[in-house]
Amino acid sequence: MSSIATTRIQRELKDIKESNNQSIKIELKSDEFNNLRGEIVGPSGTPYQDGMYKLSIKIPETYPFNPPIVSFDTRIWHPNISSVTGAICLDILKDQWAAALTLRTVLLSLQALLSAAEPDDPQDAVVAKQYKDNQKAFVKTARFWAQYYANAPGPRDTDCVEKLRKASEMGFYKDISLQALSTHSWDLENAIQYLTSC
Amino acid sequence: MATKQSEENPDNNDEPWTKKILCRYFLHGICKYGSSCRYSHNRDTAPDLVCRYYQDGHCSYGERCRYDHVRVDKRNKSNSDTSQSRTSESSLIHSTSHDVDWVNAVEFVPGQQYSPRDFGSYSSVLKQGLDTSPDPGQVSASQKFDEICPFALNGECEYGDQCAFVHGLLCDMCNLYILHPDDLHQQAQHKEECMQYHVEDLKESFKIAESRDAVCGICMEVVWEKDEKDRKFGILENCNHMFCLDCIRKWRSAKAFNNTVVKACPQCRVSSSFVTPSSTWIEDKEEKENLIKGYKDHLSNKPCRYFDQGRGKCPFGSNCFYLHAYPDGSKQDRSKVDSKNVEGKNGRRTIDPNSLWDFIGERNEGGNHSSSLMELLQHDLELLDVVYLLGEDSFSSSEEDYDALETLEHRFLYGSDEFLDVDD
């Protein structure tokens, strides 16, 4: 790893520690500086509120002249984040990267992205469609995912719990059942039909 | 000189010149040479009673000295008593200073100032300004400075009031006793110089103080803590964000991004068309303008490699920062280039694609133009950030960078958009 990338990451980690910001966290995955683990707290006022989202951060050799490769490890229901792979669609992580941006600013941008989705520039077309056509179903799904995957507190939606139980009782994996139900805006019949067809 | 020759030439005069000076020892009744003394033992001869130590500014006997503490002006010979001896002495010094003829070399004479070479003693060298000062009315300020005692300058002249030099008054700016007490003009001149120096010094130290803590926004290191060769700032034209030259140049040549992204400041995204190297951090608008002007002036004296003294074509046309001169030294008429290569279109300036095509074609040796055009342009533009180090022309980057810069020391003043238009 190039020395500039290593020294910068070391500096950034130190700065984050000193900044004492509770809502973002970054730590080394191993002794190598090219593989980091991040964590952000879902911003309040959103369906992701108080969820703990784990991120994997890969630092390219050419950092900071190229952006870090960031993806969600924790599954999330968001128009700009793939509900399956966790890939993020955020301009600053792609063509709008600037060398002066840091891991801290990236994580803060991700928090901002959770607060303000960009459905017109989606990463996950299904989620974006639901966000635009059926906002109520979107909020319900996003909240349930936050509770289910990101340990967001609060009572879970009974309708969701019940439908997920029914789908999994039919022998489908919970994750796959949840994906199908969410995709079909909690229409159990459509979801089951989809699950059996594939 | 004539005197000396007549005196020393035995054909004209049998007596050595020393016979014309009354022996000092004889004067005090203690000359051990008696009649064989080379000096005159005739009391009618004029004695040389001028204290030579006093002439050099340091007679340790002070007022108790048995010799005359008078300042002898060699030119005016105001002191008639000593005029003869002074003449002979000064002619003596002159003779040794002009021909190194050791046969006729100066003898060491006790009591006489011995000047074997043309340098004279330390104090006589120091005193040169004093000795040669023609007329006090016409003394220039620099000569006035010479009158100031160099020891007293720091307040350490042990001769105190008896010093032959002028003890200046303390300048509270430079803390030196350098102000001539009788010369207001010299005082004013010195104070002005001192003030100017002080202001510049202050500015410089502010700049250094500001630069010392400056952190590069890209590598996040304190620029002044880097290796000496990397200790340079890249100043952006349109914003005041700090970067080291190396980092900002690397960013501006990043291939993964659109030109509008990399030509923008990584902090504020304000676009700047070029980076100016600087050894200190400069934020002040005026200073920055001076720096950029100096940078452009510097480049405008370097011959453009594309133009190649008229043999080649420069794709940057009239916007090129480099010198477009023909072998005879005449400069290219840039207004012509303007009308030929650059045509106004909706108020925008666009470069004639043909000349650019030629240039690209040449460089690419007829390869696939359309696909490589953008790539090449991008590549060229990356290299526009030419290294310019105030005063020195060494490139600190790797050899590869150096080669690239060698072939493409260019810069395009109006950003890169115009080039991209060509691709359409």
Short mmCIF file of N, CA and C in Angstrom, two decimals, chain B residues 84-207:
data_model
loop_
_atom_site.label_atom_id
_atom_site.label_comp_id
_atom_site.label_asym_id
_atom_site.label_seq_id
_atom_site.Cartn_x
_atom_site.Cartn_y
_atom_site.Cartn_z
N GLN B 84 56.21 66.25 5.44
CA GLN B 84 57.31 65.59 4.76
C GLN B 84 57.29 64.09 5.01
N SER B 85 57.20 63.78 6.28
CA SER B 85 57.23 62.36 6.62
C SER B 85 56.03 61.62 6.05
N ARG B 86 54.91 62.30 6.09
CA ARG B 86 53.71 61.64 5.55
C ARG B 86 53.88 61.38 4.06
N THR B 87 54.47 62.34 3.38
CA THR B 87 54.67 62.17 1.96
C THR B 87 55.53 60.94 1.70
N SER B 88 56.61 60.91 2.43
CA SER B 88 57.50 59.77 2.18
C SER B 88 56.82 58.46 2.53
N GLU B 89 56.04 58.51 3.61
CA GLU B 89 55.40 57.26 4.00
C GLU B 89 54.35 56.83 2.98
N SER B 90 53.56 57.81 2.56
CA SER B 90 52.50 57.42 1.63
C SER B 90 53.11 56.96 0.30
N SER B 91 54.19 57.62 -0.10
CA SER B 91 54.81 57.19 -1.35
C SER B 91 55.38 55.80 -1.19
N LEU B 92 55.83 55.52 0.00
CA LEU B 92 56.35 54.19 0.31
C LEU B 92 55.29 53.12 0.11
N ILE B 93 54.14 53.42 0.67
CA ILE B 93 53.04 52.46 0.56
C ILE B 93 52.67 52.27 -0.90
N HIS B 94 52.66 53.37 -1.63
CA HIS B 94 52.27 53.26 -3.03
C HIS B 94 53.25 52.42 -3.81
N SER B 95 54.53 52.61 -3.52
CA SER B 95 55.53 51.87 -4.28
C SER B 95 55.37 50.38 -4.09
N THR B 96 55.07 49.98 -2.87
CA THR B 96 54.93 48.54 -2.64
C THR B 96 53.63 48.01 -3.21
N SER B 97 52.67 48.88 -3.27
CA SER B 97 51.39 48.36 -3.72
C SER B 97 51.35 48.16 -5.22
N HIS B 98 52.20 48.82 -5.95
CA HIS B 98 52.06 48.72 -7.41
C HIS B 98 53.05 47.79 -8.07
N ASP B 99 54.24 47.69 -7.54
CA ASP B 99 55.13 46.69 -8.10
C ASP B 99 55.69 45.83 -6.98
N VAL B 100 55.54 44.56 -7.15
CA VAL B 100 56.02 43.65 -6.11
C VAL B 100 57.50 43.38 -6.42
N ASP B 101 58.27 44.35 -6.14
CA ASP B 101 59.70 44.27 -6.42
C ASP B 101 60.41 44.10 -5.09
N TRP B 102 60.73 42.85 -4.80
CA TRP B 102 61.21 42.55 -3.44
C TRP B 102 62.60 43.13 -3.17
N VAL B 103 63.33 43.41 -4.24
CA VAL B 103 64.64 44.04 -4.03
C VAL B 103 64.45 45.40 -3.37
N ASN B 104 63.42 46.08 -3.86
CA ASN B 104 63.13 47.40 -3.30
C ASN B 104 62.03 47.36 -2.25
N ALA B 105 61.82 46.18 -1.68
CA ALA B 105 60.73 46.04 -0.73
C ALA B 105 60.96 46.94 0.48
N VAL B 106 59.88 47.26 1.12
CA VAL B 106 59.94 48.15 2.26
C VAL B 106 60.74 47.51 3.39
N GLU B 107 61.55 48.26 3.96
CA GLU B 107 62.27 47.77 5.13
C GLU B 107 61.36 47.88 6.33
N PHE B 108 61.62 47.01 7.27
CA PHE B 108 60.88 47.20 8.50
C PHE B 108 61.62 48.25 9.31
N VAL B 109 60.95 49.28 9.62
CA VAL B 109 61.56 50.36 10.36
C VAL B 109 60.85 50.50 11.69
N PRO B 110 61.60 50.37 12.78
CA PRO B 110 60.93 50.51 14.07
C PRO B 110 60.28 51.87 14.17
N GLY B 111 59.10 51.87 14.67
CA GLY B 111 58.40 53.14 14.83
C GLY B 111 57.63 53.56 13.60
N GLN B 112 57.94 52.91 12.49
CA GLN B 112 57.20 53.23 11.28
C GLN B 112 56.12 52.16 11.07
N GLN B 113 55.11 52.61 10.42
CA GLN B 113 54.08 51.62 10.11
C GLN B 113 54.61 50.73 9.00
N TYR B 114 54.66 49.44 9.26
CA TYR B 114 55.20 48.51 8.28
C TYR B 114 54.08 47.98 7.41
N SER B 115 54.16 48.27 6.13
CA SER B 115 53.11 47.81 5.22
C SER B 115 53.73 46.99 4.11
N PRO B 116 54.00 45.73 4.35
CA PRO B 116 54.71 44.92 3.38
C PRO B 116 53.94 44.73 2.08
N ARG B 117 52.68 44.72 2.18
CA ARG B 117 51.89 44.48 0.97
C ARG B 117 50.90 45.61 0.78
N ASP B 118 50.22 45.49 -0.29
CA ASP B 118 49.31 46.59 -0.60
C ASP B 118 48.05 46.60 0.27
N PHE B 119 47.87 45.57 1.07
CA PHE B 119 46.62 45.54 1.86
C PHE B 119 46.67 46.53 3.02
N GLY B 120 47.86 46.70 3.57
CA GLY B 120 47.92 47.53 4.75
C GLY B 120 47.42 46.74 5.94
N SER B 121 47.44 47.35 7.07
CA SER B 121 46.99 46.64 8.27
C SER B 121 45.47 46.57 8.28
N TYR B 122 44.98 45.78 9.21
CA TYR B 122 43.53 45.62 9.32
C TYR B 122 42.86 46.97 9.52
N SER B 123 43.44 47.72 10.44
CA SER B 123 42.79 49.00 10.75
C SER B 123 42.93 49.98 9.59
N SER B 124 44.07 49.89 8.86
CA SER B 124 44.20 50.84 7.76
C SER B 124 43.23 50.50 6.65
N VAL B 125 42.96 49.19 6.50
CA VAL B 125 41.95 48.79 5.51
C VAL B 125 40.59 49.32 5.94
N LEU B 126 40.32 49.12 7.20
CA LEU B 126 39.04 49.60 7.73
C LEU B 126 38.90 51.10 7.53
N LYS B 127 40.07 51.77 7.67
CA LYS B 127 40.04 53.22 7.68
C LYS B 127 40.08 53.84 6.31
N GLN B 128 40.16 53.00 5.29
CA GLN B 128 40.34 53.54 3.97
C GLN B 128 39.34 54.64 3.64
N GLY B 129 38.13 54.39 4.01
CA GLY B 129 37.10 55.39 3.75
C GLY B 129 37.45 56.71 4.42
N LEU B 130 37.98 56.61 5.61
CA LEU B 130 38.32 57.81 6.36
C LEU B 130 39.48 58.55 5.72
N ASP B 131 40.52 57.78 5.33
CA ASP B 131 41.72 58.40 4.80
C ASP B 131 41.46 59.09 3.47
N THR B 132 40.60 58.49 2.69
CA THR B 132 40.43 59.03 1.35
C THR B 132 39.30 60.04 1.26
N SER B 133 38.62 60.25 2.38
CA SER B 133 37.51 61.20 2.28
C SER B 133 38.04 62.55 1.87
N PRO B 134 37.59 63.03 0.72
CA PRO B 134 38.19 64.22 0.15
C PRO B 134 37.85 65.50 0.91
N ASP B 135 36.58 65.79 0.95
CA ASP B 135 36.18 67.06 1.54
C ASP B 135 34.95 66.76 2.37
N PRO B 136 34.97 67.14 3.63
CA PRO B 136 33.85 66.77 4.49
C PRO B 136 32.51 67.22 3.94
N GLY B 137 32.52 68.28 3.14
CA GLY B 137 31.26 68.79 2.59
C GLY B 137 30.65 67.86 1.56
N GLN B 138 31.52 67.04 0.94
CA GLN B 138 31.03 66.20 -0.14
C GLN B 138 30.95 64.72 0.24
N VAL B 139 31.05 64.48 1.52
CA VAL B 139 31.04 63.09 1.95
C VAL B 139 29.69 62.45 1.68
N SER B 140 29.72 61.37 0.95
CA SER B 140 28.45 60.71 0.65
C SER B 140 28.01 59.89 1.85
N ALA B 141 26.77 59.46 1.79
CA ALA B 141 26.22 58.74 2.93
C ALA B 141 26.95 57.44 3.18
N SER B 142 27.37 56.77 2.10
CA SER B 142 28.03 55.49 2.31
C SER B 142 29.38 55.70 2.98
N GLN B 143 30.04 56.82 2.65
CA GLN B 143 31.30 57.10 3.32
C GLN B 143 31.06 57.44 4.77
N LYS B 144 29.95 58.07 5.00
CA LYS B 144 29.58 58.39 6.38
C LYS B 144 29.45 57.10 7.19
N PHE B 145 28.93 56.07 6.53
CA PHE B 145 28.79 54.80 7.21
C PHE B 145 30.16 54.26 7.57
N ASP B 146 31.15 54.54 6.68
CA ASP B 146 32.48 54.03 6.94
C ASP B 146 33.14 54.70 8.14
N GLU B 147 32.65 55.86 8.46
CA GLU B 147 33.25 56.56 9.59
C GLU B 147 32.81 55.98 10.92
N ILE B 148 31.73 55.24 10.85
CA ILE B 148 31.18 54.68 12.09
C ILE B 148 32.12 53.58 12.59
N CYS B 149 32.44 53.62 13.86
CA CYS B 149 33.35 52.63 14.44
C CYS B 149 32.68 51.25 14.40
N PRO B 150 33.36 50.28 13.78
CA PRO B 150 32.75 48.96 13.64
C PRO B 150 32.61 48.24 14.99
N PHE B 151 33.46 48.62 15.94
CA PHE B 151 33.35 47.97 17.26
C PHE B 151 32.22 48.57 18.06
N ALA B 152 32.14 49.90 17.94
CA ALA B 152 31.09 50.58 18.69
C ALA B 152 29.70 50.26 18.13
N LEU B 153 29.71 49.75 16.87
CA LEU B 153 28.44 49.41 16.22
C LEU B 153 27.62 48.47 17.11
N ASN B 154 28.32 47.55 17.74
CA ASN B 154 27.65 46.62 18.65
C ASN B 154 27.76 47.07 20.10
N GLY B 155 28.27 48.30 20.28
CA GLY B 155 28.39 48.83 21.63
C GLY B 155 29.58 48.30 22.38
N GLU B 156 30.64 47.87 21.68
CA GLU B 156 31.76 47.24 22.37
C GLU B 156 33.10 47.86 22.02
N CYS B 157 33.16 49.17 21.85
CA CYS B 157 34.46 49.77 21.54
C CYS B 157 35.18 50.10 22.83
N GLU B 158 36.35 49.48 23.03
CA GLU B 158 37.02 49.67 24.31
C GLU B 158 37.74 51.01 24.39
N TYR B 159 37.83 51.72 23.26
CA TYR B 159 38.54 52.99 23.32
C TYR B 159 37.64 54.14 23.70
N GLY B 160 36.40 53.85 23.79
CA GLY B 160 35.47 54.86 24.28
C GLY B 160 35.58 56.17 23.53
N ASP B 161 35.71 57.24 24.28
CA ASP B 161 35.74 58.57 23.69
C ASP B 161 36.99 58.80 22.85
N GLN B 162 38.03 57.99 23.08
CA GLN B 162 39.27 58.23 22.37
C GLN B 162 39.33 57.54 21.02
N CYS B 163 38.30 56.86 20.68
CA CYS B 163 38.29 56.16 19.41
C CYS B 163 38.33 57.17 18.27
N ALA B 164 39.15 56.82 17.26
CA ALA B 164 39.30 57.73 16.13
C ALA B 164 38.06 57.71 15.24
N PHE B 165 37.28 56.69 15.42
CA PHE B 165 36.08 56.58 14.60
C PHE B 165 34.91 57.25 15.28
N VAL B 166 33.91 57.46 14.48
CA VAL B 166 32.71 58.07 15.03
C VAL B 166 31.89 57.00 15.72
N HIS B 167 31.51 57.28 16.94
CA HIS B 167 30.61 56.35 17.62
C HIS B 167 29.18 56.77 17.34
N GLY B 168 28.48 55.92 16.60
CA GLY B 168 27.14 56.29 16.16
C GLY B 168 26.12 56.21 17.27
N LEU B 169 24.96 56.75 17.00
CA LEU B 169 23.85 56.67 17.94
C LEU B 169 23.07 55.38 17.68
N LEU B 170 22.41 54.93 18.71
CA LEU B 170 21.70 53.65 18.60
C LEU B 170 20.47 53.78 17.70
N CYS B 171 20.38 52.86 16.76
CA CYS B 171 19.15 52.77 15.95
C CYS B 171 18.26 51.76 16.65
N ASP B 172 17.09 52.17 17.06
CA ASP B 172 16.27 51.24 17.85
C ASP B 172 15.60 50.17 16.99
N MET B 173 15.74 50.28 15.67
CA MET B 173 15.18 49.23 14.81
C MET B 173 16.13 48.04 14.73
N CYS B 174 17.41 48.33 14.38
CA CYS B 174 18.34 47.22 14.19
C CYS B 174 19.23 47.03 15.41
N ASN B 175 19.09 47.91 16.40
CA ASN B 175 19.86 47.78 17.64
C ASN B 175 21.36 47.92 17.42
N LEU B 176 21.75 48.71 16.44
CA LEU B 176 23.16 48.95 16.19
C LEU B 176 23.43 50.44 16.38
N TYR B 177 24.67 50.75 16.85
CA TYR B 177 25.05 52.15 17.01
C TYR B 177 25.54 52.65 15.66
N ILE B 178 24.60 52.89 14.78
CA ILE B 178 24.97 53.14 13.40
C ILE B 178 24.57 54.53 12.90
N LEU B 179 23.81 55.27 13.70
CA LEU B 179 23.34 56.57 13.23
C LEU B 179 24.43 57.62 13.44
N HIS B 180 24.88 58.21 12.37
CA HIS B 180 25.92 59.24 12.44
C HIS B 180 25.36 60.45 13.15
N PRO B 181 26.01 60.87 14.25
CA PRO B 181 25.41 61.93 15.07
C PRO B 181 25.30 63.27 14.35
N ASP B 182 26.19 63.49 13.37
CA ASP B 182 26.19 64.81 12.73
C ASP B 182 25.49 64.83 11.39
N ASP B 183 25.01 63.70 10.97
CA ASP B 183 24.49 63.65 9.61
C ASP B 183 23.04 63.20 9.60
N LEU B 184 22.16 64.14 9.49
CA LEU B 184 20.74 63.81 9.53
C LEU B 184 20.33 63.01 8.29
N HIS B 185 21.01 63.31 7.19
CA HIS B 185 20.67 62.61 5.95
C HIS B 185 20.99 61.12 6.09
N GLN B 186 22.16 60.85 6.65
CA GLN B 186 22.55 59.45 6.85
C GLN B 186 21.58 58.78 7.80
N GLN B 187 21.19 59.51 8.83
CA GLN B 187 20.25 58.94 9.80
C GLN B 187 18.93 58.56 9.14
N ALA B 188 18.45 59.51 8.32
CA ALA B 188 17.17 59.27 7.66
C ALA B 188 17.28 58.09 6.71
N GLN B 189 18.40 58.07 5.99
CA GLN B 189 18.58 57.00 5.02
C GLN B 189 18.62 55.65 5.72
N HIS B 190 19.37 55.61 6.80
CA HIS B 190 19.48 54.34 7.52
C HIS B 190 18.14 53.91 8.08
N LYS B 191 17.43 54.88 8.64
CA LYS B 191 16.14 54.53 9.26
C LYS B 191 15.17 53.99 8.21
N GLU B 192 15.23 54.60 7.04
CA GLU B 192 14.34 54.16 5.97
C GLU B 192 14.68 52.73 5.55
N GLU B 193 15.99 52.51 5.37
CA GLU B 193 16.43 51.16 5.00
C GLU B 193 16.05 50.14 6.06
N CYS B 194 16.26 50.57 7.29
CA CYS B 194 15.99 49.68 8.41
C CYS B 194 14.51 49.32 8.45
N MET B 195 13.68 50.33 8.24
CA MET B 195 12.24 50.12 8.28
C MET B 195 11.80 49.19 7.16
N GLN B 196 12.37 49.43 5.99
CA GLN B 196 12.03 48.61 4.83
C GLN B 196 12.40 47.15 5.09
N TYR B 197 13.61 46.99 5.59
CA TYR B 197 14.10 45.65 5.89
C TYR B 197 13.21 44.99 6.94
N HIS B 198 12.87 45.80 7.93
CA HIS B 198 12.06 45.29 9.02
C HIS B 198 10.69 44.82 8.52
N VAL B 199 10.09 45.63 7.68
CA VAL B 199 8.76 45.28 7.15
C VAL B 199 8.84 44.00 6.33
N GLU B 200 9.88 43.92 5.49
CA GLU B 200 10.02 42.72 4.67
C GLU B 200 10.28 41.49 5.52
N ASP B 201 11.10 41.71 6.52
CA ASP B 201 11.44 40.63 7.44
C ASP B 201 10.18 40.12 8.15
N LEU B 202 9.37 41.08 8.54
CA LEU B 202 8.14 40.75 9.25
C LEU B 202 7.20 39.95 8.36
N LYS B 203 7.10 40.42 7.11
CA LYS B 203 6.22 39.76 6.14
C LYS B 203 6.68 38.33 5.94
N GLU B 204 8.00 38.21 5.77
CA GLU B 204 8.58 36.90 5.52
C GLU B 204 8.31 35.97 6.70
N SER B 205 8.49 36.51 7.92
CA SER B 205 8.29 35.62 9.06
C SER B 205 6.82 35.26 9.24
N PHE B 206 5.95 36.17 8.87
CA PHE B 206 4.52 35.84 8.92
C PHE B 206 4.21 34.72 7.94
N LYS B 207 4.80 34.88 6.75
CA LYS B 207 4.56 33.88 5.72
C LYS B 207 5.06 32.52 6.18
#
